[in-house]
């Protein structure tokens, strides 16, 4: 069992963590979040979020994961057997996220394919919504299945299976060691190219033009914390799980630091590229940047194809490179989300990695088919709110309290410091994980719920209830099913 789930080196762990962090959140989400929340002024809440929440919490998650060398669920049982149910809730929610994440990867796969011949035609907006996704803005389209979309989604699940059914270091480790650096290199070239486009300065001026007055708004602080959360895969068990696979000599403090730096560098670099391109579009079309910029799928799948159309032959090179980058970033993130539930069921039901990954890919692939319908985009938006605004923040809050107070974060300090080649933890760290982070999380959670109230329609409430039921029922089943191994309740701790 040990070999199946161990990194071959610290480098594999760090690159896999960077692969987890750098994902769709960095490419389509961040540029828009930065722009719409005060431009240059956004850097203040962004840096506060990194220093007050991300770095201290990441180190806590890594430390506890390292200590137990097991799945999140098994570790919680060791902390207190009563926590088992909650120990399943997080992996299940993260799996729900992986399922909708796979949808966007599937869409990106379609665009990667189309980009070789600009198959989206002259009007990418109509192409995306009418021809390809046949989107309905309600549940009514749920029976209109779209096989073309389904095929690309299944291809994504196949890749996930192919990588994760192998022993950890031969599959995930190798893929991250090769593709994470590739991701940075391609992004570097795309951004340098974008910066040379005429009009790039218009976009950049628009992006960084700081709106200091927004600093007094609660929204921009929430946006910064939400972004950092999602972008760094915080509190979703990914860091916990990956750290549990590390060897004894791992320097977790420095690793956390490298992951944060790489992730922020990537997303800020991506923002430069996105806004240079938008500036170019603005110059070409005479439309102000503020009217071109959009969030999410529309930015990637509508604005970018428009740009590649305008770019002529160069678009035939830039297009495939861009959609390939998004694909790789998506796959390496999804692998980490997938891993959380996978290792929990491997541990409890004594399944091999091969079996567990096969079962989960079949279940996930099958479940994802709901997104291959006309209502897919609509349901996806609500599932995203369910995961990000409601469950994850609450779950991280619980996790932080369990790790910092019940497990006792102070137990980790000597070990973590003894390996650290960069900085050492002191009292400030305990104050963060015990007091500051829980308080921040409560504020964000209440704010997120408040935001949610504004979108409620009967259909969205139904979808949220269904997702909540799926989470509760599957977590209950996992909890109640008897373990197939004697050591389910016995986990060795590495830190004495
Ligand atoms: N960090 C990923 C992104 O930026 C999202 C993610 C969250 C992946 C949690 C895995 C686990 O897209």
XYZ file of N, CA, C and O in Angstrom, residues 199-393:
780
model
N -2.594 48.123 -28.711
C -3.761 48.340 -27.836
C -3.586 47.695 -26.472
O -4.405 47.910 -25.568
N -2.507 46.871 -26.303
C -2.309 46.191 -25.014
C -2.322 47.204 -23.867
O -2.924 46.961 -22.804
N -1.687 48.353 -24.100
C -1.614 49.356 -23.018
C -2.993 49.869 -22.612
O -3.215 50.210 -21.450
N -3.941 49.889 -23.546
C -5.301 50.351 -23.200
C -5.895 49.391 -22.167
O -6.459 49.794 -21.158
N -5.715 48.108 -22.432
C -6.255 47.098 -21.522
C -5.596 47.168 -20.155
O -6.260 47.115 -19.125
N -4.259 47.304 -20.169
C -3.539 47.301 -18.887
C -3.879 48.543 -18.063
O -4.041 48.458 -16.840
N -4.029 49.677 -18.748
C -4.377 50.903 -18.023
C -5.735 50.720 -17.355
O -5.954 51.108 -16.207
N -6.636 50.076 -18.090
C -7.985 49.836 -17.564
C -7.913 48.895 -16.346
O -8.557 49.102 -15.331
N -7.068 47.866 -16.462
C -6.964 46.869 -15.390
C -6.422 47.481 -14.109
O -6.956 47.258 -13.022
N -5.349 48.251 -14.239
C -4.680 48.666 -13.008
C -5.149 50.005 -12.461
O -4.753 50.392 -11.368
N -5.974 50.698 -13.209
C -6.484 51.972 -12.748
C -7.191 51.775 -11.396
O -8.298 51.262 -11.329
N -6.523 52.134 -10.284
C -7.077 51.741 -8.983
C -8.291 52.572 -8.564
O -8.312 53.775 -8.763
N -9.250 51.886 -8.030
C -10.418 52.579 -7.505
C -10.365 52.436 -5.986
O -10.927 51.512 -5.399
N -9.638 53.369 -5.354
C -9.369 53.222 -3.922
C -10.629 53.255 -3.079
O -10.690 52.641 -2.019
N -11.643 53.947 -3.564
C -12.839 54.094 -2.727
C -13.492 52.736 -2.447
O -14.138 52.540 -1.421
N -13.267 51.764 -3.391
C -13.886 50.447 -3.184
C -13.338 49.730 -1.950
O -13.950 48.795 -1.437
N -12.167 50.166 -1.489
C -11.567 49.511 -0.326
C -12.479 49.549 0.892
O -12.346 48.743 1.814
N -13.392 50.495 0.884
C -14.310 50.590 2.028
C -15.509 49.684 1.875
O -16.357 49.624 2.742
N -15.577 48.957 0.746
C -16.737 48.075 0.545
C -16.415 46.656 1.009
O -15.356 46.125 0.709
N -17.374 46.077 1.669
C -17.228 44.722 2.175
C -17.002 43.723 1.018
O -16.198 42.793 1.122
N -17.708 43.974 -0.094
C -17.670 43.056 -1.244
C -16.264 42.747 -1.728
O -15.950 41.614 -2.069
N -15.422 43.768 -1.793
C -14.112 43.522 -2.395
C -13.244 42.666 -1.467
O -12.449 41.863 -1.906
N -13.485 42.802 -0.179
C -12.759 41.944 0.774
C -13.231 40.510 0.648
O -12.436 39.569 0.651
N -14.543 40.367 0.501
C -15.068 39.006 0.337
C -14.565 38.380 -0.948
O -14.228 37.201 -0.998
N -14.534 39.205 -1.992
C -14.071 38.702 -3.287
C -12.618 38.236 -3.176
O -12.249 37.188 -3.710
N -11.797 39.004 -2.446
C -10.388 38.649 -2.322
C -10.228 37.338 -1.556
O -9.484 36.448 -1.976
N -10.943 37.199 -0.449
C -10.816 35.966 0.328
C -11.362 34.777 -0.465
O -10.780 33.698 -0.480
N -12.491 34.981 -1.149
C -13.086 33.902 -1.949
C -12.124 33.460 -3.044
O -11.942 32.266 -3.282
N -11.511 34.428 -3.697
C -10.587 34.116 -4.790
C -9.395 33.302 -4.275
O -9.039 32.274 -4.818
N -8.816 33.770 -3.182
C -7.639 33.094 -2.635
C -7.981 31.662 -2.210
O -7.237 30.714 -2.443
N -9.141 31.520 -1.653
C -9.631 30.218 -1.249
C -9.693 29.219 -2.379
O -9.134 28.141 -2.336
N -10.413 29.658 -3.423
C -10.645 28.769 -4.552
C -9.340 28.525 -5.305
O -8.992 27.401 -5.634
N -8.623 29.626 -5.535
C -7.445 29.543 -6.363
C -6.356 28.675 -5.733
O -5.659 27.938 -6.419
N -6.226 28.750 -4.411
C -5.182 27.936 -3.762
C -5.696 26.561 -3.341
O -5.012 25.827 -2.648
N -6.898 26.201 -3.746
C -7.527 24.929 -3.343
C -7.508 24.785 -1.819
O -7.284 23.690 -1.298
N -7.743 25.869 -1.110
C -7.631 25.816 0.354
C -8.778 25.075 1.011
O -9.930 25.236 0.620
N -8.447 24.308 2.002
C -9.465 23.707 2.848
C -10.332 22.680 2.165
O -11.351 22.267 2.687
N -9.961 22.253 0.952
C -10.788 21.261 0.270
C -10.174 19.878 0.409
O -10.515 18.953 -0.323
N -9.219 19.759 1.288
C -8.624 18.452 1.516
C -7.537 18.113 0.509
O -6.863 17.094 0.636
N -7.364 18.969 -0.511
C -6.354 18.650 -1.526
C -4.952 18.753 -0.915
O -4.143 17.824 -1.030
N -4.687 19.864 -0.232
C -3.378 20.047 0.390
C -3.145 18.996 1.471
O -2.051 18.434 1.603
N -4.202 18.715 2.220
C -4.126 17.709 3.273
C -3.703 16.359 2.678
O -2.766 15.707 3.156
N -4.414 15.963 1.634
C -4.169 14.656 1.032
C -2.777 14.575 0.415
O -2.036 13.618 0.650
N -2.416 15.609 -0.354
C -1.110 15.574 -0.990
C 0.017 15.565 0.057
O 1.034 14.911 -0.125
N -0.184 16.309 1.162
C 0.866 16.343 2.190
C 0.969 15.005 2.911
O 2.038 14.634 3.401
N -0.148 14.251 2.940
C -0.095 12.963 3.640
C 0.763 11.946 2.873
O 1.161 10.932 3.401
N 1.019 12.235 1.585
C 1.817 11.319 0.775
C 3.311 11.658 0.796
O 4.084 11.089 0.043
N 3.707 12.643 1.616
C 5.109 13.081 1.560
C 6.008 12.221 2.438
O 5.540 11.541 3.353
N 7.316 12.325 2.187
C 8.300 11.598 2.995
C 8.654 12.400 4.244
O 8.241 13.559 4.395
N 9.452 11.790 5.119
C 9.737 12.414 6.414
C 10.565 13.692 6.336
O 10.552 14.500 7.246
N 11.313 13.841 5.235
C 12.224 14.986 5.177
C 11.580 16.240 4.585
O 12.254 17.231 4.336
N 10.295 16.204 4.360
C 9.662 17.308 3.641
C 9.640 18.624 4.446
O 9.340 18.617 5.632
N 9.952 19.709 3.744
C 9.904 21.042 4.363
C 8.554 21.679 3.992
O 8.411 22.300 2.937
N 7.581 21.482 4.868
C 6.216 21.895 4.511
C 6.032 23.409 4.514
O 5.254 23.953 3.731
N 6.744 24.090 5.404
C 6.588 25.548 5.474
C 7.030 26.178 4.150
O 6.294 26.945 3.520
N 8.243 25.803 3.712
C 8.736 26.397 2.468
C 7.881 25.957 1.288
O 7.599 26.754 0.388
N 7.448 24.681 1.291
C 6.618 24.212 0.172
C 5.373 25.078 0.053
O 4.989 25.487 -1.048
N 4.733 25.360 1.182
C 3.523 26.185 1.172
C 3.817 27.552 0.567
O 3.058 28.064 -0.248
N 4.960 28.077 0.963
C 5.352 29.394 0.458
C 5.537 29.367 -1.067
O 5.056 30.243 -1.786
N 6.218 28.330 -1.548
C 6.442 28.237 -3.000
C 5.110 28.119 -3.751
O 4.935 28.683 -4.821
N 4.195 27.338 -3.173
C 2.910 27.143 -3.847
C 2.164 28.480 -3.939
O 1.637 28.846 -4.997
N 2.174 29.238 -2.849
C 1.470 30.522 -2.842
C 2.105 31.482 -3.857
O 1.414 32.144 -4.636
N 3.441 31.510 -3.867
C 4.123 32.433 -4.788
C 3.828 32.029 -6.245
O 3.456 32.862 -7.075
N 3.958 30.733 -6.538
C 3.734 30.290 -7.920
C 2.299 30.573 -8.353
O 2.049 31.037 -9.473
N 1.366 30.326 -7.461
C -0.040 30.520 -7.817
C -0.343 31.992 -8.089
O -0.981 32.337 -9.078
N 0.159 32.871 -7.227
C -0.106 34.300 -7.425
C 0.617 34.815 -8.657
O 0.077 35.624 -9.410
N 1.847 34.340 -8.852
C 2.586 34.778 -10.035
C 1.798 34.385 -11.276
O 1.604 35.190 -12.190
N 1.309 33.162 -11.294
C 0.599 32.684 -12.475
C -0.658 33.507 -12.731
O -0.922 33.939 -13.846
N -1.443 33.743 -11.687
C -2.709 34.427 -11.962
C -2.520 35.891 -12.321
O -3.236 36.436 -13.149
N -1.503 36.521 -11.740
C -1.278 37.924 -12.088
C -0.695 38.055 -13.486
O -1.008 38.984 -14.223
N 0.100 37.093 -13.835
C 0.651 37.053 -15.176
C -0.485 36.832 -16.185
O -0.568 37.498 -17.222
N -1.368 35.894 -15.847
C -2.512 35.618 -16.720
C -3.354 36.884 -16.899
O -3.837 37.170 -17.997
N -3.498 37.647 -15.816
C -4.308 38.868 -15.895
C -3.686 39.859 -16.880
O -4.391 40.506 -17.651
N -2.343 39.948 -16.882
C -1.671 40.835 -17.834
C -2.021 40.431 -19.264
O -2.341 41.262 -20.111
N -1.970 39.115 -19.506
C -2.262 38.605 -20.844
C -3.704 38.892 -21.243
O -3.985 39.416 -22.316
N -4.627 38.564 -20.337
C -6.052 38.732 -20.643
C -6.354 40.197 -20.975
O -7.020 40.503 -21.970
N -5.818 41.113 -20.183
C -6.159 42.519 -20.405
C -5.438 43.124 -21.604
O -5.980 44.022 -22.258
N -4.262 42.617 -21.936
C -3.620 43.087 -23.163
C -4.488 42.693 -24.345
O -4.712 43.474 -25.269
N -4.988 41.463 -24.290
C -5.818 40.977 -25.393
C -7.124 41.768 -25.478
O -7.584 42.144 -26.554
N -7.687 42.065 -24.300
C -8.929 42.842 -24.301
C -8.677 44.253 -24.845
O -9.515 44.818 -25.549
N -7.499 44.810 -24.521
C -7.140 46.127 -25.037
C -7.056 46.087 -26.562
O -7.557 46.979 -27.263
N -6.462 45.012 -27.053
C -6.336 44.823 -28.505
C -7.722 44.742 -29.153
O -8.006 45.400 -30.144
N -8.597 43.946 -28.530
C -9.971 43.809 -29.036
C -10.671 45.155 -29.046
O -11.413 45.496 -29.956
N -10.434 45.899 -27.976
C -11.092 47.190 -27.827
C -10.655 48.127 -28.957
O -11.460 48.833 -29.559
N -9.361 48.108 -29.265
C -8.827 48.955 -30.323
C -9.416 48.550 -31.679
O -9.796 49.379 -32.492
N -9.505 47.226 -31.900
C -10.016 46.730 -33.178
C -11.478 47.055 -33.386
O -11.919 47.372 -34.466
N -12.252 46.901 -32.288
C -13.703 46.979 -32.461
C -14.270 48.335 -32.074
O -15.433 48.610 -32.321
N -13.437 49.157 -31.425
C -13.935 50.455 -30.988
C -14.873 50.373 -29.794
O -15.525 51.344 -29.434
N -14.941 49.203 -29.161
C -15.788 49.055 -27.969
C -14.910 49.224 -26.726
O -13.809 48.680 -26.696
N -15.367 49.955 -25.706
C -14.537 50.073 -24.505
C -14.317 48.724 -23.820
O -15.181 47.839 -23.890
N -13.152 48.584 -23.171
C -12.800 47.322 -22.502
C -13.899 46.892 -21.534
O -14.260 45.720 -21.446
N -14.459 47.883 -20.828
C -15.457 47.543 -19.808
C -16.654 46.804 -20.403
O -17.348 46.073 -19.716
N -16.879 47.009 -21.718
C -18.022 46.303 -22.310
C -17.637 44.939 -22.875
O -18.491 44.125 -23.184
N -16.340 44.726 -23.032
C -15.910 43.432 -23.586
C -15.708 42.412 -22.476
O -16.003 41.240 -22.626
N -15.215 42.893 -21.342
C -14.848 41.957 -20.270
C -16.069 41.243 -19.710
O -17.083 41.842 -19.426
N -15.923 39.949 -19.569
C -16.995 39.174 -18.948
C -16.338 38.136 -18.076
O -15.137 37.934 -18.124
N -17.154 37.471 -17.305
C -16.602 36.481 -16.400
C -16.801 35.081 -16.969
O -17.713 34.843 -17.742
N -15.935 34.213 -16.535
C -16.154 32.780 -16.713
C -16.218 32.326 -18.142
O -15.446 32.752 -18.990
N -17.162 31.419 -18.364
C -17.227 30.731 -19.644
C -17.258 31.698 -20.812
O -16.671 31.436 -21.846
N -17.943 32.816 -20.629
C -18.056 33.722 -21.768
C -16.696 34.284 -22.143
O -16.397 34.455 -23.315
N -15.883 34.577 -21.131
C -14.561 35.119 -21.443
C -13.735 34.090 -22.210
O -13.186 34.369 -23.266
N -13.666 32.883 -21.678
C -12.816 31.891 -22.342
C -13.389 31.453 -23.679
O -12.669 31.311 -24.641
N -14.685 31.199 -23.699
C -15.237 30.543 -24.884
C -15.906 31.492 -25.876
O -16.330 31.057 -26.942
N -16.032 32.768 -25.537
C -16.593 33.709 -26.501
C -15.569 34.776 -26.882
O -15.216 34.930 -28.043
N -15.040 35.477 -25.866
C -14.117 36.574 -26.181
C -12.827 36.043 -26.831
O -12.369 36.567 -27.837
N -12.278 34.972 -26.261
C -11.037 34.446 -26.840
C -11.207 33.984 -28.288
O -10.414 34.362 -29.146
N -12.243 33.166 -28.596
C -12.427 32.813 -30.005
C -12.560 34.044 -30.906
O -12.026 34.061 -32.021
N -13.212 35.099 -30.395
C -13.308 36.325 -31.203
C -11.913 36.872 -31.507
O -11.607 37.271 -32.624
N -11.068 36.856 -30.461
C -9.711 37.360 -30.654
C -8.965 36.494 -31.665
O -8.302 36.995 -32.571
N -9.079 35.174 -31.523
C -8.366 34.290 -32.447
C -8.873 34.491 -33.874
O -8.103 34.378 -34.831
N -10.148 34.818 -34.026
C -10.682 35.120 -35.362
C -9.985 36.349 -35.947
O -9.550 36.345 -37.094
N -9.871 37.394 -35.105
C -9.279 38.644 -35.590
C -7.791 38.459 -35.906
O -7.240 39.098 -36.794
N -7.138 37.555 -35.162
C -5.688 37.386 -35.310
C -5.272 36.665 -36.603
O -4.090 36.545 -36.894
N -6.213 36.148 -37.347
C -5.891 35.461 -38.609
C -5.082 34.200 -38.395
O -5.388 33.412 -37.491
N -4.024 34.027 -39.178
C -3.247 32.775 -39.117
C -2.611 32.573 -37.740
O -2.525 31.450 -37.258
N -2.172 33.670 -37.118
C -1.543 33.527 -35.791
C -2.544 32.894 -34.815
O -2.175 32.132 -33.926
N -3.803 33.179 -35.032
C -4.857 32.607 -34.187
C -4.864 31.084 -34.225
O -5.266 30.428 -33.273
N -4.386 30.538 -35.358
C -4.379 29.073 -35.478
C -3.278 28.437 -34.632
O -3.272 27.242 -34.371
N -2.318 29.261 -34.200
C -1.280 28.754 -33.296
C -1.646 29.131 -31.866
O -1.629 28.303 -30.958
N -2.008 30.406 -31.686
C -2.318 30.890 -30.336
C -3.544 30.174 -29.762
O -3.575 29.840 -28.573
N -4.536 29.904 -30.589
C -5.781 29.271 -30.125
C -5.524 27.911 -29.484
O -5.805 27.710 -28.298
N -4.939 26.973 -30.268
C -4.682 25.655 -29.671
C -3.793 25.745 -28.434
O -4.031 25.047 -27.444
N -2.788 26.632 -28.466
C -1.900 26.740 -27.300
C -2.690 27.191 -26.071
O -2.541 26.649 -24.973
N -3.550 28.169 -26.267
C -4.324 28.679 -25.141
C -5.266 27.611 -24.583
O -5.284 27.347 -23.377
N -6.035 26.971 -25.442
C -6.997 25.987 -24.928
C -6.285 24.758 -24.346
O -6.797 24.121 -23.429
N -5.102 24.472 -24.870
C -4.318 23.383 -24.290
C -3.879 23.748 -22.863
O -3.956 22.934 -21.947
N -3.446 24.991 -22.689
C -3.018 25.442 -21.360
C -4.169 25.321 -20.360
O -3.998 24.822 -19.252
N -5.337 25.784 -20.769
C -6.494 25.695 -19.871
C -6.794 24.225 -19.552
O -7.104 23.866 -18.413
N -6.652 23.386 -20.561
C -6.944 21.956 -20.365
C -6.010 21.345 -19.321
O -6.451 20.678 -18.380
N -4.728 21.608 -19.491
C -3.743 21.034 -18.564
C -3.971 21.590 -17.153
O -3.973 20.854 -16.163
N -4.199 22.907 -17.072
C -4.426 23.519 -15.757
C -5.657 22.885 -15.105
O -5.662 22.596 -13.903
N -6.678 22.642 -15.899
C -7.917 22.046 -15.376
C -7.691 20.616 -14.905
O -8.107 20.227 -13.808
N -7.013 19.819 -15.712
C -6.797 18.404 -15.363
C -5.963 18.287 -14.084
O -6.316 17.529 -13.164
N -4.883 19.062 -13.979
C -4.033 18.911 -12.784
C -4.759 19.383 -11.522
O -4.475 18.911 -10.429
N -5.714 20.305 -11.664
C -6.504 20.714 -10.498
C -7.525 19.641 -10.152
O -7.722 19.287 -8.996
N -8.167 19.138 -11.195
C -9.208 18.153 -10.941
C -8.636 16.880 -10.316
O -9.267 16.255 -9.466
N -7.414 16.521 -10.729
C -6.781 15.328 -10.148
C -6.723 15.441 -8.627
O -6.949 14.465 -7.908
N -6.428 16.648 -8.133
C -6.287 16.801 -6.681
C -7.647 16.744 -5.989
O -7.775 16.226 -4.883
N -8.666 17.279 -6.647
C -9.999 17.248 -6.047
C -10.496 15.800 -5.993
O -11.089 15.351 -5.013
N -10.222 15.064 -7.050
C -10.642 13.679 -7.182
C -9.984 12.789 -6.122
O -10.575 11.868 -5.574
N -8.740 13.133 -5.825
C -7.922 12.328 -4.926
C -8.499 12.255 -3.496
O -8.314 11.274 -2.795
N -9.199 13.302 -3.081
C -9.631 13.394 -1.685
C -10.606 12.265 -1.327
O -10.429 11.550 -0.335
N -11.640 12.079 -2.165
C -12.594 11.010 -1.880
C -11.967 9.646 -2.206
O -12.196 8.662 -1.506
N -11.153 9.633 -3.245
C -10.531 8.382 -3.665
C -9.739 7.743 -2.515
O -9.919 6.558 -2.205
N -8.901 8.538 -1.847
C -8.072 7.947 -0.792
C -8.927 7.576 0.426
O -8.653 6.590 1.113
N -10.014 8.321 0.662
C -10.888 7.952 1.780
C -11.524 6.592 1.545
O -11.586 5.765 2.455
N -12.013 6.342 0.331
C -12.632 5.029 0.127
C -11.571 3.918 0.029
O -11.818 2.795 0.437
N -10.399 4.267 -0.458
C -9.324 3.247 -0.449
C -9.053 2.816 0.980
O -8.957 1.640 1.292
N -8.966 3.796 1.876
C -8.661 3.503 3.286
C -9.755 2.694 3.972
O -9.488 1.704 4.618
N -11.012 3.127 3.801
C -12.057 2.469 4.585
C -12.447 1.105 4.033
O -12.684 0.160 4.776
N -12.531 1.003 2.705
C -13.039 -0.239 2.135
C -11.922 -1.118 1.580
O -12.171 -2.030 0.801
N -10.719 -0.808 2.002
C -9.553 -1.601 1.630
C -9.482 -1.848 0.126
O -9.221 -2.961 -0.325
N -9.732 -0.806 -0.639
C -9.681 -0.935 -2.092
C -8.280 -0.565 -2.581
O -7.604 0.262 -1.966
N -7.870 -1.171 -3.681
C -6.600 -0.738 -4.267
C -6.860 0.590 -4.974
O -7.995 0.937 -5.286
N -5.772 1.304 -5.255
C -5.893 2.567 -5.980
C -6.592 2.320 -7.329
O -7.464 3.080 -7.738
N -6.224 1.228 -7.999
C -6.823 0.928 -9.311
C -8.336 0.804 -9.219
O -9.071 1.342 -10.033
N -8.790 0.057 -8.200
C -10.233 -0.181 -8.086
C -10.967 1.106 -7.730
O -11.985 1.445 -8.331
N -10.426 1.816 -6.711
C -11.112 3.015 -6.226
C -11.251 4.047 -7.339
O -12.313 4.652 -7.529
N -10.172 4.231 -8.117
C -10.226 5.259 -9.158
C -11.201 4.853 -10.264
O -11.919 5.689 -10.798
N -11.244 3.554 -10.553
C -12.170 3.114 -11.597
C -13.611 3.382 -11.169
O -14.414 3.952 -11.916
N -13.933 2.962 -9.937
C -15.305 3.151 -9.448
C -15.671 4.640 -9.454
O -16.722 5.040 -9.964
N -14.784 5.468 -8.927
C -15.114 6.893 -8.832
C -15.211 7.563 -10.207
O -16.045 8.438 -10.408
N -14.370 7.137 -11.145
C -14.467 7.738 -12.487
C -15.777 7.326 -13.153
O -16.390 8.124 -13.852
N -16.198 6.083 -12.908
C -17.472 5.660 -13.497
C -18.624 6.454 -12.894
O -19.476 6.984 -13.596
N -18.613 6.566 -11.551
C -19.689 7.316 -10.877
C -19.651 8.787 -11.309
O -20.666 9.375 -11.675
N -18.454 9.376 -11.273
C -18.311 10.798 -11.620
C -18.692 11.044 -13.072
O -19.421 11.989 -13.383
N -18.207 10.179 -13.954
C -18.502 10.349 -15.380
C -19.996 10.256 -15.623
O -20.589 11.059 -16.352
N -20.638 9.305 -14.957
C -22.071 9.121 -15.123
C -22.823 10.345 -14.567
O -23.689 10.919 -15.229
N -22.455 10.773 -13.355
C -23.125 11.917 -12.737
C -22.946 13.180 -13.576
O -23.849 14.014 -13.670
N -21.782 13.295 -14.210
C -21.511 14.538 -14.949
C -22.413 14.673 -16.172
O -22.518 15.750 -16.747
N -23.075 13.583 -16.555
C -23.909 13.661 -17.753
C -25.073 14.644 -17.612
O -25.633 15.106 -18.587
N -25.412 14.966 -16.369
C -26.477 15.950 -16.174
C -26.046 17.311 -16.728
O -26.861 18.124 -17.166
N -24.718 17.513 -16.773
C -24.209 18.776 -17.324
C -24.081 18.727 -18.852
O -23.779 19.733 -19.466
N -24.278 17.527 -19.415
C -24.219 17.420 -20.876
C -25.619 17.592 -21.459
O -25.948 17.037 -22.494
N -26.448 18.342 -20.760
C -27.797 18.616 -21.258
C -27.928 20.129 -21.432
O -27.055 20.883 -21.006
N -29.041 20.542 -22.018
C -29.239 21.985 -22.236
C -29.270 22.773 -20.930
O -28.997 23.958 -20.903
N -29.633 22.095 -19.818
C -29.687 22.800 -18.541
C -28.333 22.770 -17.832
O -28.194 23.300 -16.721
N -27.321 22.157 -18.487
C -26.018 21.955 -17.853
C -25.400 23.218 -17.279
O -25.018 23.269 -16.111
N -25.308 24.254 -18.113
C -24.675 25.501 -17.675
C -25.424 26.111 -16.491
O -24.815 26.621 -15.542
N -26.732 26.017 -16.536
C -27.565 26.584 -15.469
C -27.327 25.843 -14.145
O -27.073 26.452 -13.107
N -27.369 24.520 -14.209
C -27.166 23.733 -12.984
C -25.744 23.943 -12.456
O -25.518 24.060 -11.249
N -24.809 24.040 -13.392
C -23.407 24.220 -12.999
C -23.224 25.494 -12.157
O -22.560 25.483 -11.123
N -23.867 26.570 -12.587
C -23.762 27.837 -11.852
C -24.267 27.678 -10.421
O -23.658 28.190 -9.469
N -25.348 26.929 -10.267
C -25.915 26.776 -8.922
C -25.075 25.808 -8.082
O -24.847 26.038 -6.891
N -24.573 24.754 -8.724
C -23.712 23.815 -7.993
C -22.476 24.548 -7.486
O -21.998 24.316 -6.367
N -21.986 25.481 -8.304
C -20.799 26.243 -7.926
C -21.096 27.100 -6.686
O -20.275 27.190 -5.771
N -22.269 27.679 -6.656
C -22.639 28.496 -5.492
C -22.790 27.594 -4.256
O -22.329 27.922 -3.169
N -23.419 26.435 -4.458
C -23.590 25.489 -3.345
C -22.237 25.135 -2.742
O -22.037 25.192 -1.531
N -21.283 24.808 -3.611
C -19.976 24.395 -3.108
C -19.218 25.585 -2.516
O -18.779 25.551 -1.375
N -19.097 26.664 -3.293
C -18.213 27.757 -2.860
C -18.804 28.689 -1.817
O -18.105 29.137 -0.924
N -20.092 29.024 -1.957
C -20.645 29.987 -0.997
C -21.163 29.344 0.276
O -21.223 29.986 1.303
N -21.621 28.100 0.168
C -22.247 27.539 1.362
C -21.355 26.529 2.072
O -20.977 26.714 3.209
N -21.037 25.447 1.365
C -20.467 24.324 2.087
C -18.990 24.486 2.427
O -18.577 24.269 3.559
N -18.204 24.862 1.412
C -16.765 24.838 1.641
C -16.342 25.763 2.772
O -15.576 25.383 3.647
N -16.880 26.977 2.777
C -16.414 27.921 3.794
C -16.766 27.406 5.191
O -15.955 27.432 6.117
